[in-house]
GROMACS .gro file of C-alpha atoms in nm:
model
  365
    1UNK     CA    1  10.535   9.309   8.641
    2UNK     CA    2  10.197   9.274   8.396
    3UNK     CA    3  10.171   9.128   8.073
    4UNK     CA    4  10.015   9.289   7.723
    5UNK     CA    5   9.718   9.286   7.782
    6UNK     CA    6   9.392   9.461   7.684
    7UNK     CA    7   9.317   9.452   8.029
    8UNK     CA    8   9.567   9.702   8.141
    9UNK     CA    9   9.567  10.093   8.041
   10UNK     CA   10   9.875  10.093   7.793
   11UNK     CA   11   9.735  10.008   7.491
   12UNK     CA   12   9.401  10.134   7.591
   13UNK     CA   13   9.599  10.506   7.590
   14UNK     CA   14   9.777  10.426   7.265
   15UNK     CA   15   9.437  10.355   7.106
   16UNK     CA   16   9.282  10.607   7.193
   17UNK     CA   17   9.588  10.902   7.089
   18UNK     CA   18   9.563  10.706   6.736
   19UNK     CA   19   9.216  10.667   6.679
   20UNK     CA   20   9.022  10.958   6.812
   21UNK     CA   21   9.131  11.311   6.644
   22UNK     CA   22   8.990  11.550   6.952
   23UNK     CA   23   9.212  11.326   7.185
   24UNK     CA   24   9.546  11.371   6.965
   25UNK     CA   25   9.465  11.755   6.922
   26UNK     CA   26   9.401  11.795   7.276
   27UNK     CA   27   9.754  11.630   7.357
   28UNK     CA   28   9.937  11.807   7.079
   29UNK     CA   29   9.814  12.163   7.260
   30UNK     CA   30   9.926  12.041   7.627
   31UNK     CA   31   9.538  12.027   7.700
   32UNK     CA   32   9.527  11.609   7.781
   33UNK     CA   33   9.586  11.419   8.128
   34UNK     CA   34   9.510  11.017   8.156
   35UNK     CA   35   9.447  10.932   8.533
   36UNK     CA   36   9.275  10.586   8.671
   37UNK     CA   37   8.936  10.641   8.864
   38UNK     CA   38   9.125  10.749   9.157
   39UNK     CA   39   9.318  11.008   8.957
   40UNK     CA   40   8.983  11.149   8.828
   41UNK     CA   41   8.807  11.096   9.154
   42UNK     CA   42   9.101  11.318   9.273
   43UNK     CA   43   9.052  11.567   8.997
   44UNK     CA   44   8.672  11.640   9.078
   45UNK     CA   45   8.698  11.644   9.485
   46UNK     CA   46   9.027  11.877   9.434
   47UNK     CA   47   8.820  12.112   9.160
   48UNK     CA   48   9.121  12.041   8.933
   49UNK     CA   49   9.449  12.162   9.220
   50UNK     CA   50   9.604  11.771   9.247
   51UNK     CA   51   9.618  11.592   8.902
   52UNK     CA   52   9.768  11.224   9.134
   53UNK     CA   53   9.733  10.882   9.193
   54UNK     CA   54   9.959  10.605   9.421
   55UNK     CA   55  10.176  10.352   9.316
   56UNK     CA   56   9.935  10.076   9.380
   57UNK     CA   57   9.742  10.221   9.120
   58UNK     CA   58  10.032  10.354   8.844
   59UNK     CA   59  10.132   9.979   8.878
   60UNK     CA   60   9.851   9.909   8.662
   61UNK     CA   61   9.857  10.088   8.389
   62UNK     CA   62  10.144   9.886   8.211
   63UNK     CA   63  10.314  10.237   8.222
   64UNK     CA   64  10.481  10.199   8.570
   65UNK     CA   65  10.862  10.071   8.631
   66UNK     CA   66  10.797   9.891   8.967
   67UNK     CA   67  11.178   9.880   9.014
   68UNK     CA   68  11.337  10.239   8.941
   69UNK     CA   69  10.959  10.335   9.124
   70UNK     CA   70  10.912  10.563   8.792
   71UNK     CA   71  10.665  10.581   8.475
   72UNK     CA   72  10.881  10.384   8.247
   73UNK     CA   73  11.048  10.603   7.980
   74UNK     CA   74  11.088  10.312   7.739
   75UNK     CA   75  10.789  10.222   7.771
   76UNK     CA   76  10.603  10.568   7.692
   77UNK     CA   77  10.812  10.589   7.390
   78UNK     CA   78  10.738  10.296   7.268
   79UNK     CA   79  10.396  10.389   7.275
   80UNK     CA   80  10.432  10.721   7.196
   81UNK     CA   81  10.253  10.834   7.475
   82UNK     CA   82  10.387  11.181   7.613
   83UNK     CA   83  10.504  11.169   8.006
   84UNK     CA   84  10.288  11.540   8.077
   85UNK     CA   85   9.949  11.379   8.014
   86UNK     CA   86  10.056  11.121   8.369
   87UNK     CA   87   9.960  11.169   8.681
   88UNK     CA   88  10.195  11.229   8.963
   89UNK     CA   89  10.257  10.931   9.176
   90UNK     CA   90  10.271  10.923   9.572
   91UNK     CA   91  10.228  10.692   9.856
   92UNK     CA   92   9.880  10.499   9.955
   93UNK     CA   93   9.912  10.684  10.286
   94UNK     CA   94  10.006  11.036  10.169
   95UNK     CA   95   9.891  11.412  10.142
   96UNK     CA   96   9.676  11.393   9.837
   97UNK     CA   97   9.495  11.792   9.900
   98UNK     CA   98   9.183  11.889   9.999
   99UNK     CA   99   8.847  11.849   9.883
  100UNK     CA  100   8.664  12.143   9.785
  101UNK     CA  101   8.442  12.356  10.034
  102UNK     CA  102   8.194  12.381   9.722
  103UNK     CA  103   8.134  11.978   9.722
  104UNK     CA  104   7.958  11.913  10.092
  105UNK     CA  105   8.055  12.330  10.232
  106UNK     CA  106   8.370  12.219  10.466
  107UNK     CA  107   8.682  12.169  10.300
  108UNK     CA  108   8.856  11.782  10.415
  109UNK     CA  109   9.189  11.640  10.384
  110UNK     CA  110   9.230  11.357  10.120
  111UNK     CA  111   9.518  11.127  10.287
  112UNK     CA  112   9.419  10.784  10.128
  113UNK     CA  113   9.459  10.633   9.781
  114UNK     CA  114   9.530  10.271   9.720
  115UNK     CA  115   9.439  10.026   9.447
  116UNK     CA  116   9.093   9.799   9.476
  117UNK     CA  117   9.250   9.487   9.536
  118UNK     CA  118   9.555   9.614   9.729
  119UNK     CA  119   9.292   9.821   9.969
  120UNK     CA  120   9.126   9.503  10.038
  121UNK     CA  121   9.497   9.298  10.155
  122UNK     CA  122   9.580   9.607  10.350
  123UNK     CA  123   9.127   9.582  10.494
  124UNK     CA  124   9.267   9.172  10.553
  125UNK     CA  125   9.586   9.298  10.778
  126UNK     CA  126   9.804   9.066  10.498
  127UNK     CA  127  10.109   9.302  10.639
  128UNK     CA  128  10.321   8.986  10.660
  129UNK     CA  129  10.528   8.820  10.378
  130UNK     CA  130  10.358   8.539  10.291
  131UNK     CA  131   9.979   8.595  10.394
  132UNK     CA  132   9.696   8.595  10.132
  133UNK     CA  133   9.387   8.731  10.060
  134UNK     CA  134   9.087   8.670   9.841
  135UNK     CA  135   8.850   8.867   9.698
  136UNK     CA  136   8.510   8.763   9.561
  137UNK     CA  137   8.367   9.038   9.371
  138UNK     CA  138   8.228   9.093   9.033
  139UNK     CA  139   8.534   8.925   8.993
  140UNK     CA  140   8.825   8.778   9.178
  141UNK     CA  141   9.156   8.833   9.258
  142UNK     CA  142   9.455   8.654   9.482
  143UNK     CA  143   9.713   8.853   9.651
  144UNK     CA  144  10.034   8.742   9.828
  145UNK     CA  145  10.228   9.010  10.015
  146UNK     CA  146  10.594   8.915   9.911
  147UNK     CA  147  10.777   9.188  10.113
  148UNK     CA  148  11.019   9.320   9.954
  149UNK     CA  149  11.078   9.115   9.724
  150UNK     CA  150  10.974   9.093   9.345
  151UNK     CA  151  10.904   8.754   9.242
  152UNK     CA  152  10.847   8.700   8.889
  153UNK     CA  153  10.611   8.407   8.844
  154UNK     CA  154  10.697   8.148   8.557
  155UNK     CA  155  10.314   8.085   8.542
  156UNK     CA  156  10.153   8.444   8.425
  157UNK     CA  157  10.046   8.545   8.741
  158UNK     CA  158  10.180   8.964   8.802
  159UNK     CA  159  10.421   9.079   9.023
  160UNK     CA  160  10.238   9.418   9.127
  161UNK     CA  161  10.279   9.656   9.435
  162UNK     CA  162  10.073   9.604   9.727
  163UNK     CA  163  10.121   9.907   9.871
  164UNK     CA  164  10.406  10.203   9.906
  165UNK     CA  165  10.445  10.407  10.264
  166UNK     CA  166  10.710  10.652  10.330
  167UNK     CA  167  10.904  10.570   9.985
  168UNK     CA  168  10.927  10.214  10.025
  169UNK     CA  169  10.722   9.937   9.843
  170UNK     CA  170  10.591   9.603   9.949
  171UNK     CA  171  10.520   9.392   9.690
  172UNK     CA  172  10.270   9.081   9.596
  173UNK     CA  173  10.207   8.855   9.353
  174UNK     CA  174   9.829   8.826   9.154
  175UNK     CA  175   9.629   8.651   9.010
  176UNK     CA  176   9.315   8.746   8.822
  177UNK     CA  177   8.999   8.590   8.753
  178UNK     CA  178   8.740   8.824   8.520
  179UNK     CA  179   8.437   8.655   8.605
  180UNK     CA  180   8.343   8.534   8.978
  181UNK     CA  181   7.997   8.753   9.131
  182UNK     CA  182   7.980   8.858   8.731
  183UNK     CA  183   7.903   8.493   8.678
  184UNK     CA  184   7.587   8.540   8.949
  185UNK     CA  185   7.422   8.827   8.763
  186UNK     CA  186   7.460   8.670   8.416
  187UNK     CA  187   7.235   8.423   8.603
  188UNK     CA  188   6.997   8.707   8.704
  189UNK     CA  189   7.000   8.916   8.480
  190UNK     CA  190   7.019   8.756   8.151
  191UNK     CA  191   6.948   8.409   8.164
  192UNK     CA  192   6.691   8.455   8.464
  193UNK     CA  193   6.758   8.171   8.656
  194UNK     CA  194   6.755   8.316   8.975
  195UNK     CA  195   6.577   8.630   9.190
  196UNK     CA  196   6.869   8.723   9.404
  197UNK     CA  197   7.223   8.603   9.459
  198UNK     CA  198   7.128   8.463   9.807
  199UNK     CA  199   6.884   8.167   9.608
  200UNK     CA  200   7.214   7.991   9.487
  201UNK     CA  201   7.320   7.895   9.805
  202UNK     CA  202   6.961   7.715   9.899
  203UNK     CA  203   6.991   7.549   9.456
  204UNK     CA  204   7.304   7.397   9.497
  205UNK     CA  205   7.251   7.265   9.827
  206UNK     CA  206   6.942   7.073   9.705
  207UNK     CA  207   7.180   6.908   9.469
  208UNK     CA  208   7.433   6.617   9.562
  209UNK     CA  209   7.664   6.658   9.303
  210UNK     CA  210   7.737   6.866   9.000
  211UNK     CA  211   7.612   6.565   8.776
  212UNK     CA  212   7.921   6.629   8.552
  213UNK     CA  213   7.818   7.008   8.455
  214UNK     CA  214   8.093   7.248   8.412
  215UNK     CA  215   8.081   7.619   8.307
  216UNK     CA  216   8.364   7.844   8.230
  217UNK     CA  217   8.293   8.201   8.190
  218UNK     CA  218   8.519   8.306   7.960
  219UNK     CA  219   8.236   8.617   7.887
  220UNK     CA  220   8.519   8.840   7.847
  221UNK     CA  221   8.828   8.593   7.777
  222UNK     CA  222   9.022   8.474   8.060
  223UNK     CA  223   9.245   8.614   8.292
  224UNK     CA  224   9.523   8.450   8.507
  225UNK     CA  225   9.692   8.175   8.452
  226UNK     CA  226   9.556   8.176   8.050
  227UNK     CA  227   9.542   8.521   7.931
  228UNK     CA  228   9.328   8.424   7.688
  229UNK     CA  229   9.148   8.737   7.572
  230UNK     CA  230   9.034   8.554   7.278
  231UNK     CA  231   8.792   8.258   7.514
  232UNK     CA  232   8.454   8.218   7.527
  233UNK     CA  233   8.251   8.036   7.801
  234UNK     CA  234   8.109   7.726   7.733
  235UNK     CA  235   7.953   7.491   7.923
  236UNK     CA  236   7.996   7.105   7.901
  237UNK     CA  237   7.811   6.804   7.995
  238UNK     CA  238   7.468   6.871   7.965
  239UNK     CA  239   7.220   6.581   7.919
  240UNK     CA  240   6.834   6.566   7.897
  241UNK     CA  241   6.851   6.541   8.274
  242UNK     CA  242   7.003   6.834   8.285
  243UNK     CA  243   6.821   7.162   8.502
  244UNK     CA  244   6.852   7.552   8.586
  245UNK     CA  245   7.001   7.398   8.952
  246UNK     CA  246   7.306   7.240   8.791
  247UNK     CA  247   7.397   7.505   8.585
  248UNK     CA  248   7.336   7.735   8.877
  249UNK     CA  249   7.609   7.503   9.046
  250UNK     CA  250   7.881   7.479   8.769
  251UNK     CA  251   7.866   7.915   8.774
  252UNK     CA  252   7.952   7.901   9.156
  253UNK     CA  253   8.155   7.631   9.109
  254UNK     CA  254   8.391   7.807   8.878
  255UNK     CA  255   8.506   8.061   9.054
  256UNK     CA  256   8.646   7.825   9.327
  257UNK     CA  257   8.769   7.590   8.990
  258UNK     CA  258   8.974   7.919   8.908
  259UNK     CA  259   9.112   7.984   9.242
  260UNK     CA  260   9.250   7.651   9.256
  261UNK     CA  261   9.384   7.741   8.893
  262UNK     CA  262   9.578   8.060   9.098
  263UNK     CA  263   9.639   7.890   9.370
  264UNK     CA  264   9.830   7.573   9.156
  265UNK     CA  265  10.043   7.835   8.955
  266UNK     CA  266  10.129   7.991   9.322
  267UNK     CA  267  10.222   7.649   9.397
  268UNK     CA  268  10.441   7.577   9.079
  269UNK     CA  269  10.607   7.942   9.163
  270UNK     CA  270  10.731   7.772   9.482
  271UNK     CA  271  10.446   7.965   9.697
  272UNK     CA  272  10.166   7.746   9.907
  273UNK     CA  273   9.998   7.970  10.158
  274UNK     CA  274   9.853   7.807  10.499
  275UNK     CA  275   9.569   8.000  10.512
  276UNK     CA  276   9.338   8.207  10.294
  277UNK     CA  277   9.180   8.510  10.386
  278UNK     CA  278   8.838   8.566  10.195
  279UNK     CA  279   8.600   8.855  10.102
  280UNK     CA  280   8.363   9.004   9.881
  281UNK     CA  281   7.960   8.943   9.802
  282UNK     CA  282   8.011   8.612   9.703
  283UNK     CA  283   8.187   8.475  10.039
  284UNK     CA  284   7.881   8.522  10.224
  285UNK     CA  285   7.734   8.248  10.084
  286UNK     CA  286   7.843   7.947  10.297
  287UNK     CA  287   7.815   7.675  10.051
  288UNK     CA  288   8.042   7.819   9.821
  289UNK     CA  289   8.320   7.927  10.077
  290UNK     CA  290   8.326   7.547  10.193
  291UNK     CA  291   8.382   7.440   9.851
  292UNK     CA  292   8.650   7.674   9.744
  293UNK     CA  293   8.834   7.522  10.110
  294UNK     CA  294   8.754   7.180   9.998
  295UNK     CA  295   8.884   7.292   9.601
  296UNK     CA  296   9.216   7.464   9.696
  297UNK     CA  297   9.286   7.208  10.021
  298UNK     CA  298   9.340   7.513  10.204
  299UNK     CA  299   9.215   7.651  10.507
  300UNK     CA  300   8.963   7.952  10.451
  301UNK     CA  301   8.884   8.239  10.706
  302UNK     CA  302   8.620   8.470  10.639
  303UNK     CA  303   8.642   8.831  10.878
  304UNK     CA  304   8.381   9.039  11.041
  305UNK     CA  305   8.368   9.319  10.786
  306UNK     CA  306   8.377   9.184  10.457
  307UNK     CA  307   8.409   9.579  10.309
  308UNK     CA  308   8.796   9.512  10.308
  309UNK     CA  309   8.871   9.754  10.043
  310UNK     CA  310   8.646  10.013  10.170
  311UNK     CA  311   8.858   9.942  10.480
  312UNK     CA  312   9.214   9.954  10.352
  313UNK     CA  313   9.188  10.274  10.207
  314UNK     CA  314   9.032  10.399  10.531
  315UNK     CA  315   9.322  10.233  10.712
  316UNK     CA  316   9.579  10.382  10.491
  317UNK     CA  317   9.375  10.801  10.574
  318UNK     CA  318   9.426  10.692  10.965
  319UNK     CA  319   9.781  10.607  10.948
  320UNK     CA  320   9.843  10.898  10.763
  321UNK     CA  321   9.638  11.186  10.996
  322UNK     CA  322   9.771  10.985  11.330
  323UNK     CA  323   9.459  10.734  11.375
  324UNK     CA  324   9.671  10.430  11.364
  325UNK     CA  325  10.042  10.438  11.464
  326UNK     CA  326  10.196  10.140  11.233
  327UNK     CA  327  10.057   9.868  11.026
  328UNK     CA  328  10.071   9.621  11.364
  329UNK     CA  329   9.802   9.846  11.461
  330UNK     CA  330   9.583   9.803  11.195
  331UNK     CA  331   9.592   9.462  11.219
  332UNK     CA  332   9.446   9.507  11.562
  333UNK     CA  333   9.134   9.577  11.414
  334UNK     CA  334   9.072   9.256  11.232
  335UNK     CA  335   8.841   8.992  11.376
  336UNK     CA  336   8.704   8.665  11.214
  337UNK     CA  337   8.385   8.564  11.156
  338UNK     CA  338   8.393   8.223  11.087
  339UNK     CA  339   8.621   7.942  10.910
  340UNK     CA  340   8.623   7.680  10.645
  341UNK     CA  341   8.840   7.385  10.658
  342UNK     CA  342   8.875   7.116  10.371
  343UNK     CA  343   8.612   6.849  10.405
  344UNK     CA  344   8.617   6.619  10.075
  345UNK     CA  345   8.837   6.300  10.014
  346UNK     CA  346   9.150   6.328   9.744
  347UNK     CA  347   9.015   6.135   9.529
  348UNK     CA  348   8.696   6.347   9.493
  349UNK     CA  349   8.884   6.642   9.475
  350UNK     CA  350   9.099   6.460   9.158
  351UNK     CA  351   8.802   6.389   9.020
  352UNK     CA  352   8.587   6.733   9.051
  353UNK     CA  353   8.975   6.915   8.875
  354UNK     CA  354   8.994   6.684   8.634
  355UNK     CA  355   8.617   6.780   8.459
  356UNK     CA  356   8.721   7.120   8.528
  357UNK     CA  357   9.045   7.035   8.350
  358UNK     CA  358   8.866   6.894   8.063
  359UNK     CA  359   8.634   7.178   8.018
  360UNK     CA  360   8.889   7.427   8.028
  361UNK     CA  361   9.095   7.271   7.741
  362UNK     CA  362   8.759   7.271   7.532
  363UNK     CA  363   8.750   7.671   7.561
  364UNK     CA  364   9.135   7.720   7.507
  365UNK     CA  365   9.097   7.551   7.172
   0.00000   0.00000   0.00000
């Protein structure tokens, strides 16, 4: 369900089994295991017994035949990676061994493993095909639960898993954006425009428009729908009038420019969600949770606990040791906080996508 792409852990493997001598040695003498973080946080808790991961996760590696529910023997031989140096894979809600009495001096059961952005649709309750979730992180990502069904998009976004209990998979469809909170810390960090992430919401607000600015980070190339590893950000419009506030803007701006970019290739896949469900650091700013409603026309609900992967994965240890009885359960637990509904004219809408439109031709040349 992915496409080649740096991003994944394929060709990362591949790389390094050609290019670094201790790692091909290592491999040769049986002495070699690749693992995501969850397969090495695994490794350390364990002291080395469970050598694991989920599906979620072996989804992601490029490696992983989400069909047949298998590492993908064509696949490994085509890039001559040997099948002994992978991890076993199991459910999200499984028995996953117990940590070591030498860690914290009582030894715990490990019953929860799921993938960052699947944790946080399973913290969202998105146990229902067609509900979606957003996360606003260091960067961002869109998942629709499709059931069980795989649908293939025609507009690069992934079919992944979104999570796997008792043997059986539900699956989603994603999109990825590289750079959303990333965006805010560049502005920290190393342009110093700002303190603190919570200043952007009280710059923007003194400002009535964007005054034609646009930014697209392309810091690291750009994910979903481009796959462009090969962008670089630029920003466009600037004129002697031109301040730290609107370029402050355009960088929150673009993250909801790039949802609506996920959202429109949902859209043109035959998918249009009724609702969005939103977390991450960035959704507590109000300002910019309005705007990505009024961007994507859609309905936004933020929840109490914005932690949502921290949540899913606890979620998937409590229906595994008895806590919670079934998914409907779960989704007992989640409450809202507050919601966004679209609040801008079409024509203003038009007119905001089509500088975004502009700017992102500019970086794909």
């Amino acid at each position: 369900g992915l496409l080649i792409d740096p991003y994944f852990s394929g060709t990362k493997i591949k790389w390094i089994l050609d290019n670094v001598p201790k790692a091909k040695k290592l491999a040769k003498n049986n002495n070699l295991l690749f693992g995501t973080v969850d397969t090495f946080l695994l490794w350390k808790l364990t002291k080395g017994k469970l050598h694991a991961t989920d599906a979620t996760n072996a989804c992601r590696t490029m490696l992983f035949n989400i069909s047949t529910n298998k590492w993908d023997m064509d696949i490994l031989k085509s890039l001559k990676i040997p099948k002994n140096i992978l991890p076993q894979v199991k459910d999200s809600s499984d028995d996953f061994g117990l940590t070591d009495k030498s860690i914290i001096g009582k030894s715990y059961p490990i019953n929860g493993v799921v993938g960052d952005q699947q944790a946080a649709t399973i913290g969202q309750s998105c146990f229902t095909k067609g509900s979606v979730k957003s996360t606003y992180g260091t960067g961002a990502f869109v998942l629709m639960n499709t059931g069980n069904k795989k649908i293939y998009s025609k507009n690069k976004l992934l079919t992944t898993i979104c999570y796997r209990l008792n043997g059986k998979i539900t699956y989603a469809l994603e999109g990825s954006i590289f750079i959303a909170g990333a965006g805010i810390q560049w502005l920290r960090d190393k342009i110093k425009l700002i303190n603190n992430a919570a200043e952007t919401e009280k710059i923007v607000k003194s400002l009535k428009t964007n005054n034609g600015i646009y930014l697209v980070p392309a810091f690291t190339g750009l994910g979903a729908p481009y796959w462009n590893p090969n962008s670089r950000g630029i920003i466009c419009g600037l004129t002697r009038d031109t301040s730290q506030k609107e370029i402050v803007r355009a960088t929150l701006e673009s993250v909801a420019y790039q949802s609506y970019d996920l959202f429109n290739a949902m859209k043109h896949d035959g998918l249009k969600p009724n609702l969005v469900k939103v977390d991450g650091g960035m959704v507590k700013n109000n300002w910019f949770s309005q705007f990505l409603s009024n961007v994507i026309d859609t309905k936004v609900v933020r929840p109490k606990v914005q932690e949502t992967t921290a949540l899913g994965a606890a979620f998937m240890a409590g229906l595994k040791i008895g806590v919670y009885k079934s998914l409907s359960d779960i989704s007992k637990n989640w409450k809202i906080d507050r919601k966004f509904v679209p609040k801008i004219s079409k024509s203003n809408r038009t007119k905001l996508l089509k500088g975004w439109q502009q700017a992102i031709r500019k970086t794909l040349i």
